[in-house]
Short mmCIF file of C-alpha atoms and ligand atoms in Angstrom, two decimals:
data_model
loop_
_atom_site.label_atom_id
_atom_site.label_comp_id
_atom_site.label_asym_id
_atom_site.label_seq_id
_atom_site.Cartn_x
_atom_site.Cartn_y
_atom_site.Cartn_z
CA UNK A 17 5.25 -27.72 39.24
CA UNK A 18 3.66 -30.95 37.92
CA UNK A 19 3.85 -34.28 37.77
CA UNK A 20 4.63 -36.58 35.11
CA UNK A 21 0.91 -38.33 34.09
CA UNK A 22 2.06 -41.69 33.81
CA UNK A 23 -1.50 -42.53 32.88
CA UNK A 24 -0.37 -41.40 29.38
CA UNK A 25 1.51 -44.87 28.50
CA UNK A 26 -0.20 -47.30 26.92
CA UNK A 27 0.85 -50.74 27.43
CA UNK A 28 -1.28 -53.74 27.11
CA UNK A 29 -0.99 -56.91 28.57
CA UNK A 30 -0.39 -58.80 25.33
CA UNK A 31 -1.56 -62.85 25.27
CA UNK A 32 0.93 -64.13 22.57
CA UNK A 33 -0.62 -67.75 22.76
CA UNK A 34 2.65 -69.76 23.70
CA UNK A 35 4.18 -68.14 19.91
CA UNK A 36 6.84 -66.84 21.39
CA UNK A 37 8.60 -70.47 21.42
CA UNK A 38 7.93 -70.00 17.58
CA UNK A 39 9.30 -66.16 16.99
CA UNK A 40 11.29 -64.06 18.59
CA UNK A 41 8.19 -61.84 19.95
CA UNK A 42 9.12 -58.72 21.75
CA UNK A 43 6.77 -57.46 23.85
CA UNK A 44 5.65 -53.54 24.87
CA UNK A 45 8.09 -51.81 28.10
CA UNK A 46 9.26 -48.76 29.25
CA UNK A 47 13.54 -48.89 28.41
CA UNK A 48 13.69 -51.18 25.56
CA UNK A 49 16.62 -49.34 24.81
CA UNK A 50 18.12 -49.30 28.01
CA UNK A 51 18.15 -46.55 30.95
CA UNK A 52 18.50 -44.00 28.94
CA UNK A 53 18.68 -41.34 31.52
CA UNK A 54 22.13 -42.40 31.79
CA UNK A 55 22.96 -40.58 28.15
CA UNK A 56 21.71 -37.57 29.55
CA UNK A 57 24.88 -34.56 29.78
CA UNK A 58 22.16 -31.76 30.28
CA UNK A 59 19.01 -31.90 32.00
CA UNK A 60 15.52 -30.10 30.86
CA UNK A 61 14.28 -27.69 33.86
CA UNK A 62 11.01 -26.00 33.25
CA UNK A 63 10.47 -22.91 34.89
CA UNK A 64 7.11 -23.03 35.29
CA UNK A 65 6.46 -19.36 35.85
CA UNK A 66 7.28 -18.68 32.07
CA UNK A 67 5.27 -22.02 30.87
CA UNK A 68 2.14 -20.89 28.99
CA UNK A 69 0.98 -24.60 28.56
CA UNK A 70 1.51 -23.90 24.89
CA UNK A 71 2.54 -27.82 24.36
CA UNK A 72 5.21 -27.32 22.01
CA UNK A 73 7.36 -28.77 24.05
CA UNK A 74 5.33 -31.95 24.47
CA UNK A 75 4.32 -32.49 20.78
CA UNK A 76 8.40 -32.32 19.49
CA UNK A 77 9.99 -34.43 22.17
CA UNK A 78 10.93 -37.34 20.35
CA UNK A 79 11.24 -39.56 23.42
CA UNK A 80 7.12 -38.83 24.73
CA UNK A 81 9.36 -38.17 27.91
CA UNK A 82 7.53 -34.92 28.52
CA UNK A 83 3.75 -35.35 29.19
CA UNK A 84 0.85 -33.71 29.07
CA UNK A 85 -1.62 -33.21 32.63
CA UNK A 86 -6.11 -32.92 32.03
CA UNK A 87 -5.07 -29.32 32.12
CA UNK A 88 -1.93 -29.10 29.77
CA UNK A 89 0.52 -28.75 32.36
CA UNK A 90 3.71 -30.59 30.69
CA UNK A 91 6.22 -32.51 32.91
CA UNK A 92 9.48 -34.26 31.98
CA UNK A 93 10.27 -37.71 32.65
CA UNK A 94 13.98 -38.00 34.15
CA UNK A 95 13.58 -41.51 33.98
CA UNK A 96 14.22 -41.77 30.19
CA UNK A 97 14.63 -38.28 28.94
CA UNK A 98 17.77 -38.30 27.04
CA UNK A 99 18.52 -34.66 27.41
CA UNK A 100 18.53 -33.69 23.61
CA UNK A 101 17.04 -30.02 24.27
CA UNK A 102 14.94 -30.20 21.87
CA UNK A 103 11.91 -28.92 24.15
CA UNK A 104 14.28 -26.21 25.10
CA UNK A 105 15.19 -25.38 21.52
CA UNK A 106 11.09 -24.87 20.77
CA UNK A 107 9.97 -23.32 23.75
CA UNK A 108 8.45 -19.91 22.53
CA UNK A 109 9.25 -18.36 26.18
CA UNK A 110 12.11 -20.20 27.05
CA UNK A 111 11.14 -21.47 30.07
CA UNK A 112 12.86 -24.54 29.60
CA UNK A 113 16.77 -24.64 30.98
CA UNK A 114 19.42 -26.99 30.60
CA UNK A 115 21.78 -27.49 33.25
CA UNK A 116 24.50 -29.90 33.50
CA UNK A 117 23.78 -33.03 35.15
CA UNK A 118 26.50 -33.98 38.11
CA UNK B 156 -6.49 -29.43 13.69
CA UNK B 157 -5.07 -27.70 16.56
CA UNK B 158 -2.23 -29.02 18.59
CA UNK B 159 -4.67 -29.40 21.84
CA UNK B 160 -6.53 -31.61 20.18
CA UNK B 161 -3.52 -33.94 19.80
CA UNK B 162 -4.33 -37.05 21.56
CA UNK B 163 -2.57 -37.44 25.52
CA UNK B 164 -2.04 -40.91 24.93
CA UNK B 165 1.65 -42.82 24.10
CA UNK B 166 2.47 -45.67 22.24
CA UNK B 167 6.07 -45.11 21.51
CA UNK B 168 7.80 -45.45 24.75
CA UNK B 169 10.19 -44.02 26.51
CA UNK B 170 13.54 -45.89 26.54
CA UNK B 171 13.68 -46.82 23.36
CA UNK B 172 17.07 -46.73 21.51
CA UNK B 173 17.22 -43.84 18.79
CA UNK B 174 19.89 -41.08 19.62
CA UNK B 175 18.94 -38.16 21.00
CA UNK B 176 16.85 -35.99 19.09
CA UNK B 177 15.84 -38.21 16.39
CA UNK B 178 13.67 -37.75 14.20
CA UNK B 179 12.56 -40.79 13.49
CA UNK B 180 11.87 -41.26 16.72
CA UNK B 181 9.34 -38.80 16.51
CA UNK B 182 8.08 -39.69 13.99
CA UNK B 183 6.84 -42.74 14.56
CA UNK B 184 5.45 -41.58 17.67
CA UNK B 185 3.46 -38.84 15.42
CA UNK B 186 1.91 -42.08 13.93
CA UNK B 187 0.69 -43.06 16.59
CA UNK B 188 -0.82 -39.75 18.06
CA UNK B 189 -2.52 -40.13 13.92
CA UNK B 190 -3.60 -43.64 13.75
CA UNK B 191 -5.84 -45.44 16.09
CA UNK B 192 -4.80 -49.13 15.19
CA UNK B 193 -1.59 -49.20 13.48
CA UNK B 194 -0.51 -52.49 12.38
CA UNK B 195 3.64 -51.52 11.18
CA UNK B 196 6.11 -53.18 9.20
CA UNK B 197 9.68 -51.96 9.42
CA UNK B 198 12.44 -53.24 6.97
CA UNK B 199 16.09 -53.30 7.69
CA UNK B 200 17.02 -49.63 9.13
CA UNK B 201 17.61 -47.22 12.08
CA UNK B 202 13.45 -47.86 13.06
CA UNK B 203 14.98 -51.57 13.23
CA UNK B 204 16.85 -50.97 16.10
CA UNK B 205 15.52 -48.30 17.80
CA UNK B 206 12.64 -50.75 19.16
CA UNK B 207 15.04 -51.80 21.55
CA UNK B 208 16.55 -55.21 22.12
CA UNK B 209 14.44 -58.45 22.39
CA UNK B 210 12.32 -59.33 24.84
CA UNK B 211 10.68 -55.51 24.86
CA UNK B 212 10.07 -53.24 22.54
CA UNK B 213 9.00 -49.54 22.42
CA UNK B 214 6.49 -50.05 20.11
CA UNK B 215 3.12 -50.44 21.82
CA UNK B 216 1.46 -51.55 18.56
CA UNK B 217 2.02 -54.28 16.33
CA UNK B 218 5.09 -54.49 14.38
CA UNK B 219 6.78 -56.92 12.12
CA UNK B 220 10.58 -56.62 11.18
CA UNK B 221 11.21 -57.33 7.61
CA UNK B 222 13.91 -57.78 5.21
CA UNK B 223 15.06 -54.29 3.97
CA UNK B 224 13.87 -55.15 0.43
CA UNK B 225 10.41 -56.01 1.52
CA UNK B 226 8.40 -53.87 3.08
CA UNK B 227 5.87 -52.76 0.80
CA UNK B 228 5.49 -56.61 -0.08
CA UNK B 229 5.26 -57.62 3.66
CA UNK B 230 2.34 -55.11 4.23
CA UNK B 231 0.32 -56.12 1.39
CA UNK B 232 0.21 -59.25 2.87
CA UNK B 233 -0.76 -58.13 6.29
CA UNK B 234 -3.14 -55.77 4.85
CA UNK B 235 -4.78 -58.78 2.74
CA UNK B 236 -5.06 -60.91 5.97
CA UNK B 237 -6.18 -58.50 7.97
CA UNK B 238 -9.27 -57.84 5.61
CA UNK B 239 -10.00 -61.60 4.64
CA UNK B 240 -9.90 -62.43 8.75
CA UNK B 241 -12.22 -59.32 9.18
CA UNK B 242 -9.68 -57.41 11.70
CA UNK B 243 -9.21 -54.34 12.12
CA UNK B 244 -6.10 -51.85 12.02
CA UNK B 245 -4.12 -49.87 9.14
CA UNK B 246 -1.44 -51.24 7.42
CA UNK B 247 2.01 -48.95 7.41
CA UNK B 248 4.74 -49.68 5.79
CA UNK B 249 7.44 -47.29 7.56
CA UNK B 250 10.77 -47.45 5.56
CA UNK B 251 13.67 -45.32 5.44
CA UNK B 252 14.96 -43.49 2.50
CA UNK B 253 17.26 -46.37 1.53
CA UNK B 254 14.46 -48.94 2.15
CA UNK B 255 12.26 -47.10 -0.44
CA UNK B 256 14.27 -45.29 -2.74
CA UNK B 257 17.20 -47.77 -2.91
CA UNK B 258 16.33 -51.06 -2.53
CA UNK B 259 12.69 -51.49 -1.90
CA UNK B 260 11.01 -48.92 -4.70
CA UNK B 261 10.42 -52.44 -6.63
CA UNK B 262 7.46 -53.97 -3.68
CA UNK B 263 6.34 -50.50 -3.20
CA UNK B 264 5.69 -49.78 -7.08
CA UNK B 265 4.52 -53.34 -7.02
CA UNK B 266 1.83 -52.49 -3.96
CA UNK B 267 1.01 -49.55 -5.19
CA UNK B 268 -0.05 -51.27 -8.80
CA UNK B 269 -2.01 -53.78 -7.14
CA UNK B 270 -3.51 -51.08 -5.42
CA UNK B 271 -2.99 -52.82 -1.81
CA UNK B 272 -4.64 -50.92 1.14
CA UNK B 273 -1.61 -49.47 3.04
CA UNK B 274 0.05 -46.38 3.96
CA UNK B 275 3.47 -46.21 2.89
CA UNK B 276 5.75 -43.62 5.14
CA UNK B 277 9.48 -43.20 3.96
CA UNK B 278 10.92 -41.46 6.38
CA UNK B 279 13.61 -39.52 5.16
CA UNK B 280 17.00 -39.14 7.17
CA UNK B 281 18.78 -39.05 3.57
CA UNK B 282 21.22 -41.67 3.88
CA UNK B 283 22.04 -44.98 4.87
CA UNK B 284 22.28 -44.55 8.73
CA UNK B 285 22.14 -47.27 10.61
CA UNK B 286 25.29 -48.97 9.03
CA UNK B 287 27.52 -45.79 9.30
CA UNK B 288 26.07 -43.21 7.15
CA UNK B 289 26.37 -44.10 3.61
CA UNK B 290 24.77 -42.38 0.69
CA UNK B 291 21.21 -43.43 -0.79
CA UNK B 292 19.92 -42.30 -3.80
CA UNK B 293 17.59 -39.29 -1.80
CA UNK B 294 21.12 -38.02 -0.39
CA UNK B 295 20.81 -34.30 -1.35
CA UNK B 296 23.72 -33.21 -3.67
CA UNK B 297 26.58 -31.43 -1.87
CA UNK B 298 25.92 -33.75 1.09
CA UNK B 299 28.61 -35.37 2.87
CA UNK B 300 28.60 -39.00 3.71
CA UNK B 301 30.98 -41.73 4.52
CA UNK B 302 30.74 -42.97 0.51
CA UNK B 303 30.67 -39.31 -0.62
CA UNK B 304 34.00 -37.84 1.19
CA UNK B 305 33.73 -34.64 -1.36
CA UNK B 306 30.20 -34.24 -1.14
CA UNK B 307 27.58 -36.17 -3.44
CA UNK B 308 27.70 -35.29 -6.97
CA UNK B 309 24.28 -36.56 -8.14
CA UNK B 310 21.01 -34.50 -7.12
CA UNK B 311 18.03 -36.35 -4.95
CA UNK B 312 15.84 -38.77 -6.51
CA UNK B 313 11.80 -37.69 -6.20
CA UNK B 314 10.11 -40.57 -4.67
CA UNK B 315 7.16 -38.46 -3.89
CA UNK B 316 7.12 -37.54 -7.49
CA UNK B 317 7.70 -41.05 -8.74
CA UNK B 318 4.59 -42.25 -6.54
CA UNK B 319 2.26 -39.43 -8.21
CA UNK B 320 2.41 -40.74 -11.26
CA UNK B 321 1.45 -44.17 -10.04
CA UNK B 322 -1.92 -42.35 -10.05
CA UNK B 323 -2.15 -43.40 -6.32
CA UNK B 324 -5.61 -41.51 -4.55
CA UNK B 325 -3.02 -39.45 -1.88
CA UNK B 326 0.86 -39.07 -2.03
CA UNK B 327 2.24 -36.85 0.32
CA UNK B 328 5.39 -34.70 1.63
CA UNK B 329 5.39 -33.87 5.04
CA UNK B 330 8.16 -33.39 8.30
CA UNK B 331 8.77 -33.97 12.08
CA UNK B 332 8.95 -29.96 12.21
CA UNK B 333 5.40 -29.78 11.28
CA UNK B 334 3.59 -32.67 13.82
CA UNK B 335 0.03 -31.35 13.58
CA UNK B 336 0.53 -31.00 9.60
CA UNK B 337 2.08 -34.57 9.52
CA UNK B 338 -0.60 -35.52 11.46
CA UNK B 339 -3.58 -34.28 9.67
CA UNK B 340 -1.93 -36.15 6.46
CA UNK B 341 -1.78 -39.55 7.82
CA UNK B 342 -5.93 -39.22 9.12
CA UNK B 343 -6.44 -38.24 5.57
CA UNK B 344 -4.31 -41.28 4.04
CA UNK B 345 -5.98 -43.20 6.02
CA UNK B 346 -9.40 -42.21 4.99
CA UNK B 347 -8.50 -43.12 0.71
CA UNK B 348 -8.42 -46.09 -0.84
CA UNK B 349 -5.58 -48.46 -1.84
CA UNK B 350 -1.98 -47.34 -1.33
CA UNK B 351 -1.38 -44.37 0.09
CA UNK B 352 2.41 -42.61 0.26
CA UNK B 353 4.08 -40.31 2.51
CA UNK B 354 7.94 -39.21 2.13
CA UNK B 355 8.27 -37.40 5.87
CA UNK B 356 11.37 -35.44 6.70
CA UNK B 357 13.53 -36.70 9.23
CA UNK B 358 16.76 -35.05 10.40
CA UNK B 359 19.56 -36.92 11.82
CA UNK B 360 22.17 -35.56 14.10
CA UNK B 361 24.61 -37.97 14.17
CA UNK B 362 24.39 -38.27 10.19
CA UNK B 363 23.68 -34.80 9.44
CA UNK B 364 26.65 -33.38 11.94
CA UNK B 365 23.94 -31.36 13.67
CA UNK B 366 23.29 -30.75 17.05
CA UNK B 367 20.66 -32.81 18.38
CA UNK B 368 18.65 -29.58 20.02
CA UNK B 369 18.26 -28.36 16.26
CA UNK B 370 16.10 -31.17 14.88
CA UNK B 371 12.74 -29.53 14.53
CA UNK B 372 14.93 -26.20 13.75
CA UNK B 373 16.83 -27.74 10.77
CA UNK B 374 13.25 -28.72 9.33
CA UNK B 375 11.64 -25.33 9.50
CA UNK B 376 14.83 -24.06 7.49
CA UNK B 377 14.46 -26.75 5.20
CA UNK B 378 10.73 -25.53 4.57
CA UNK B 379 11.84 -21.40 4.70
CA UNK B 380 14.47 -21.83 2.69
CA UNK B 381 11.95 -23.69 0.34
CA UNK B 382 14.46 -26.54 -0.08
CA UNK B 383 11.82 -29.05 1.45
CA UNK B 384 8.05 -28.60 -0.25
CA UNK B 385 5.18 -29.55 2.11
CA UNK B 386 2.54 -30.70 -0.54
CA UNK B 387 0.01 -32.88 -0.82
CA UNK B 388 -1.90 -34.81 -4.34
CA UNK B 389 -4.95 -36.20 -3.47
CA UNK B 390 -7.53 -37.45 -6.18
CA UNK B 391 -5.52 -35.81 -9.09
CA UNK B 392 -4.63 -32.69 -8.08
CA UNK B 393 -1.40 -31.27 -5.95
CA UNK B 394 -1.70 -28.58 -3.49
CA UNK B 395 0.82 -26.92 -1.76
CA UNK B 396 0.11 -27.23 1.96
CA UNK B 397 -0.63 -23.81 3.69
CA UNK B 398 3.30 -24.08 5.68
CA UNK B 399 4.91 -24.13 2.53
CA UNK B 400 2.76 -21.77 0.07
CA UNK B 401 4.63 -18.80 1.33
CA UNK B 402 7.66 -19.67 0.13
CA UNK B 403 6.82 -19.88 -3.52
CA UNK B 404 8.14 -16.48 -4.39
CA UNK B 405 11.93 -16.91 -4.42
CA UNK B 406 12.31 -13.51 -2.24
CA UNK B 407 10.02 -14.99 0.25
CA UNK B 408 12.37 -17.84 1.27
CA UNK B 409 15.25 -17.60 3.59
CA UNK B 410 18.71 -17.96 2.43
CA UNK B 411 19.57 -21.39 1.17
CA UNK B 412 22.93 -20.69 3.80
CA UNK B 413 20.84 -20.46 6.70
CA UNK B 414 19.39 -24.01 6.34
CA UNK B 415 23.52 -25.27 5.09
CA UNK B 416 25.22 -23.97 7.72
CA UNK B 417 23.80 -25.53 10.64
CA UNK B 418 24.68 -29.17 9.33
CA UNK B 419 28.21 -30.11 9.04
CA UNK B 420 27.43 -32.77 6.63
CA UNK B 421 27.47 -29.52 4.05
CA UNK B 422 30.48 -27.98 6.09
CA UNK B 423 32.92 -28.54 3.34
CA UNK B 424 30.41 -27.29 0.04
CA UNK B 425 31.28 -25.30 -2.60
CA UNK B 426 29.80 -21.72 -3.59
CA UNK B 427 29.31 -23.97 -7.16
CA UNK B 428 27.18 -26.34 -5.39
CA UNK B 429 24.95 -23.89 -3.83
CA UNK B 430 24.21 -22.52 -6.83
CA UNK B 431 23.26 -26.06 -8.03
CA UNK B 432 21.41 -26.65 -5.10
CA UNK B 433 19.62 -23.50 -5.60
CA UNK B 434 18.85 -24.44 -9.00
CA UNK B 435 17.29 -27.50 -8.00
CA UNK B 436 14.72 -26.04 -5.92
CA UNK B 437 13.81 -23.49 -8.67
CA UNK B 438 13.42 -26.85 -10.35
CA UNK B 439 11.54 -28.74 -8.03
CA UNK B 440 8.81 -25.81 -7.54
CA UNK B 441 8.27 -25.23 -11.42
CA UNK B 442 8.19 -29.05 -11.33
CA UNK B 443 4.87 -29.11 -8.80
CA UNK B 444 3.36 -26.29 -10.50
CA UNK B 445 2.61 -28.24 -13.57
CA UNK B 446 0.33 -30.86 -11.48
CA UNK B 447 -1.46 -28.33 -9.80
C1 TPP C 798 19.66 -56.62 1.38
C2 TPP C 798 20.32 -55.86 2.47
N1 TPP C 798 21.38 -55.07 2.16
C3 TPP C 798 22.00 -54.37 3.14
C4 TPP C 798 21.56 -54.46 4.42
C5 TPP C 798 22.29 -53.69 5.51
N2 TPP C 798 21.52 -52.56 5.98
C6 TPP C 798 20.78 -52.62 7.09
S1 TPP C 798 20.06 -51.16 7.48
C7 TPP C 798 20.77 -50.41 6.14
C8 TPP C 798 20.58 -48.95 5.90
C9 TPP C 798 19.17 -48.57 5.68
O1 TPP C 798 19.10 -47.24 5.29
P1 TPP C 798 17.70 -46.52 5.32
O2 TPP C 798 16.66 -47.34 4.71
O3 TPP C 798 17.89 -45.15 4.74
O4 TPP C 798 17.36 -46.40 6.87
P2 TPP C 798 18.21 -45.63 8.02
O5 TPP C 798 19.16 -46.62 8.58
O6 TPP C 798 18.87 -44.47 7.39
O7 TPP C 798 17.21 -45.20 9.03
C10 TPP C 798 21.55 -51.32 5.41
C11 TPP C 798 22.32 -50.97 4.21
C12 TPP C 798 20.48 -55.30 4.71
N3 TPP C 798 19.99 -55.42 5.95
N4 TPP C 798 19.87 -55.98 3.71
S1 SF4 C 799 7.16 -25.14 25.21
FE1 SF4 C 799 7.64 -23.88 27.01
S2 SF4 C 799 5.82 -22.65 27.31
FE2 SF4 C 799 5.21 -24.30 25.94
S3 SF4 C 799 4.40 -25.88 27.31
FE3 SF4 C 799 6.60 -26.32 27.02
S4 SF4 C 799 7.64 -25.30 28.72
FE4 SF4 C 799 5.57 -24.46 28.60
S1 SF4 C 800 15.62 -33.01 26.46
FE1 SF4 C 800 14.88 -34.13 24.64
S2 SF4 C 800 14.27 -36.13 25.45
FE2 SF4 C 800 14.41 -34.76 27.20
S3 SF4 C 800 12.34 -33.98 27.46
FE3 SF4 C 800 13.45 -32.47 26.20
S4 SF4 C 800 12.96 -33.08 24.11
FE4 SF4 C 800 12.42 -34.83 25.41
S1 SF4 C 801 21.45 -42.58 13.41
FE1 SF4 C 801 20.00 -40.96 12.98
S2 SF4 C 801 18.10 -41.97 12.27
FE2 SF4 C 801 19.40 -43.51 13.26
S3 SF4 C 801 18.68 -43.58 15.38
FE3 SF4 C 801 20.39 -42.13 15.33
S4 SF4 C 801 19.42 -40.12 14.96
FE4 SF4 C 801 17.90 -41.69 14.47
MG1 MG C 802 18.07 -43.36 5.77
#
């Protein structure tokens, strides 16, 4: 097992000096898109014993809801994955299942 | 470059609003895993919306929204203020195909004469998606689309090709199947002078009737069957990159079929048009031979 490094995300505080009365400024957050956990049909399960850290899976997901631990231990974020299967797609030992979500 | 050197850190965040398995969605978070300060400017498209609705955004970088005509004029401008104000960060223009080779190819050639310091990405989901998958002018022949019920009959316009004879420092073809080699090409745009092109490959499930577990599949096919060409011109002369130099001899490539079949956009093509199509990329490689 691991856990998801949420150290990863990078979001500044971001001082927009009162402009946003001006423009319509977005600023940086997690679900900009909405909770998009809730598109998810199939979930990604890694099965760790067949992981071999490669980080294939990290570098395609397109969501950056699978990161990567100091020692290259990958996790999935449930929070927003949007259970393409993509990562399960590329993983050379196919350690990574989906199952149906309930 | 090897993928472990890939930096941890995200700035495209989760929750943002691209369908699954989009490649544009990677893509732009490639950009950031390539660029330190990326300063982006995004006209009309799919990377409009996928930012999410107003007041957050996924992007954890700056970004301006532009009109889909404008991009390559927009970042000159940031890319002039940024220098005379002394701050720092890289200009990108990131534009899909219809943003560059539709409308838009007119401030891009314009930037691109003027020489301004950005890097230009068009990322390439070959059509207009984000208003219901119309054609574009880098819609590959045989396609289907909403505006092309019997398949396109034209062939692809080169923008990559139209950029190298600009006589730009580095033009560039790369894809979301290849991150580290996508990668490596925007550190090395972003080391030349003026303006600085990139036409990336980025499937579409929705638009491309593929399954959205196949994106980074479809774009190795693309490569094998040597019906995308990973190459890159910098200072004058063209180079095949290393992913794509063994397919050069037609027996080396994969079966145009194999790269077809998996996208129902081509479900309905004729054995006529894969010949055509097959011609084309017997084209398109004696084409970059003569610049290298
Ligand atoms: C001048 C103008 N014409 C048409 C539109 C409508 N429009 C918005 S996005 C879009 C499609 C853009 O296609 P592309 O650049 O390929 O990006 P994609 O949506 O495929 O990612 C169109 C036609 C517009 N915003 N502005
Ligand atoms: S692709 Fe598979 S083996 Fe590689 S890191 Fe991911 S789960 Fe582990
Ligand atoms: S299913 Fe898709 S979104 Fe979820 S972790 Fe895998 S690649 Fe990322
Ligand atoms: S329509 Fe295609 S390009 Fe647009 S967000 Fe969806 S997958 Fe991405
Ligand atoms: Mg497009």
């Amino acid at each position: 097992m691991a856990d998801v490094n949420e150290e990863v995300y990078v979001i500044p505080e971001i001082d927009t000096k009162g402009l946003e009365k001006e423009f319509p400024l977005s600023k940086p957050g997690f679900g900009a898109g909405g909770k998009t956990n809730e598109w998810r049909l199939l979930r990604p399960v890694i099965n760790y014993e067949k992981c071999i850290k490669c980080l294939i899976c990290w570098i395609d997901c397109p969501e950056a809801t699978i990161t990567r631990g100091k020692d290259n231990s990958v996790a999935i974020n449930y929070d927003y994955c949007k259970g393409c299967g993509v990562c399960a797609n590329e993983c050379p030992t196919k350690a990574i299942e989906m199952v149906k979500e309930d | 470059m090897l993928l472990r050197d890939v930096k941890f850190e995200e700035k495209w965040l989760p929750g943002n609003a691209a369908c699954p398995g989009c490649g544009l969605s990677l893509g732009l978070r490639l950009l950031t895993k390539a660029i330190e300060k990326p300063v982006v400017v995004i006209p009309a498209s799919c990377a409009s919306v996928v930012q999410g609705a107003w007041p957050k955004s996924s992007a954890s970088f700056p970004l301006l929204n532009i009109a889909m005509a404008g991009a390559g004029a927009a970042a000159s401008g940031i890319a002039n203020a940024y220098e005379m104000l002394g701050k720092e960060g890289t200009v990108v223009a990131w534009a899909g195909d219809g943003g560059t080779a539709d409308i838009g190819l007119q401030a891009l050639s314009g930037a691109a004469e003027r020489g301004e310091n950005i890097i230009f990405v068009m990322y390439d989901n070959e059509a207009y998606m984000n208003t219901g998958i119309q054609r574009s002018s880098s819609t590959p022949h045989g396609a289907w689309t909403t505006t092309t019920p019997e398949g396109k009959r034209e062939f692809k316009k080169d923008v990559a090709a139209i950029m190298l004879v600009h006589n730009l420092e580095y033009v560039a073809t790369a894809s979301v199947s290849y991150p580290v080699d996508f990668i490596e090409k925007l550190k090395k745009a972003e080391a030349h002078k003026g303006t600085k092109f990139i036409q990336l490959y980025s499937p579409c499930p929705p638009g491309w009737r593929l399954d959205a577990s196949k994106t980074i599949e479809v774009g190795k096919l693309a490569v094998e069957t040597g019906a995308w060409i990973l190459y890159e011109y910098e200072n004058g002369k063209l180079t095949i990159s290393p992913i794509s130099s063994r397919f050069r001899e037609k027996k080396a490539r994969r079966p145009l079929i194999d790269y077809l079949s998996l996208q129902g956009r081509f479900a309905g093509i004729s054995q006529q048009d894969i010949a055509k199509l097959e011609a084309e990329i017997d084209r398109k490689w004696e084409f970059l031979s003569k610049f290298e």
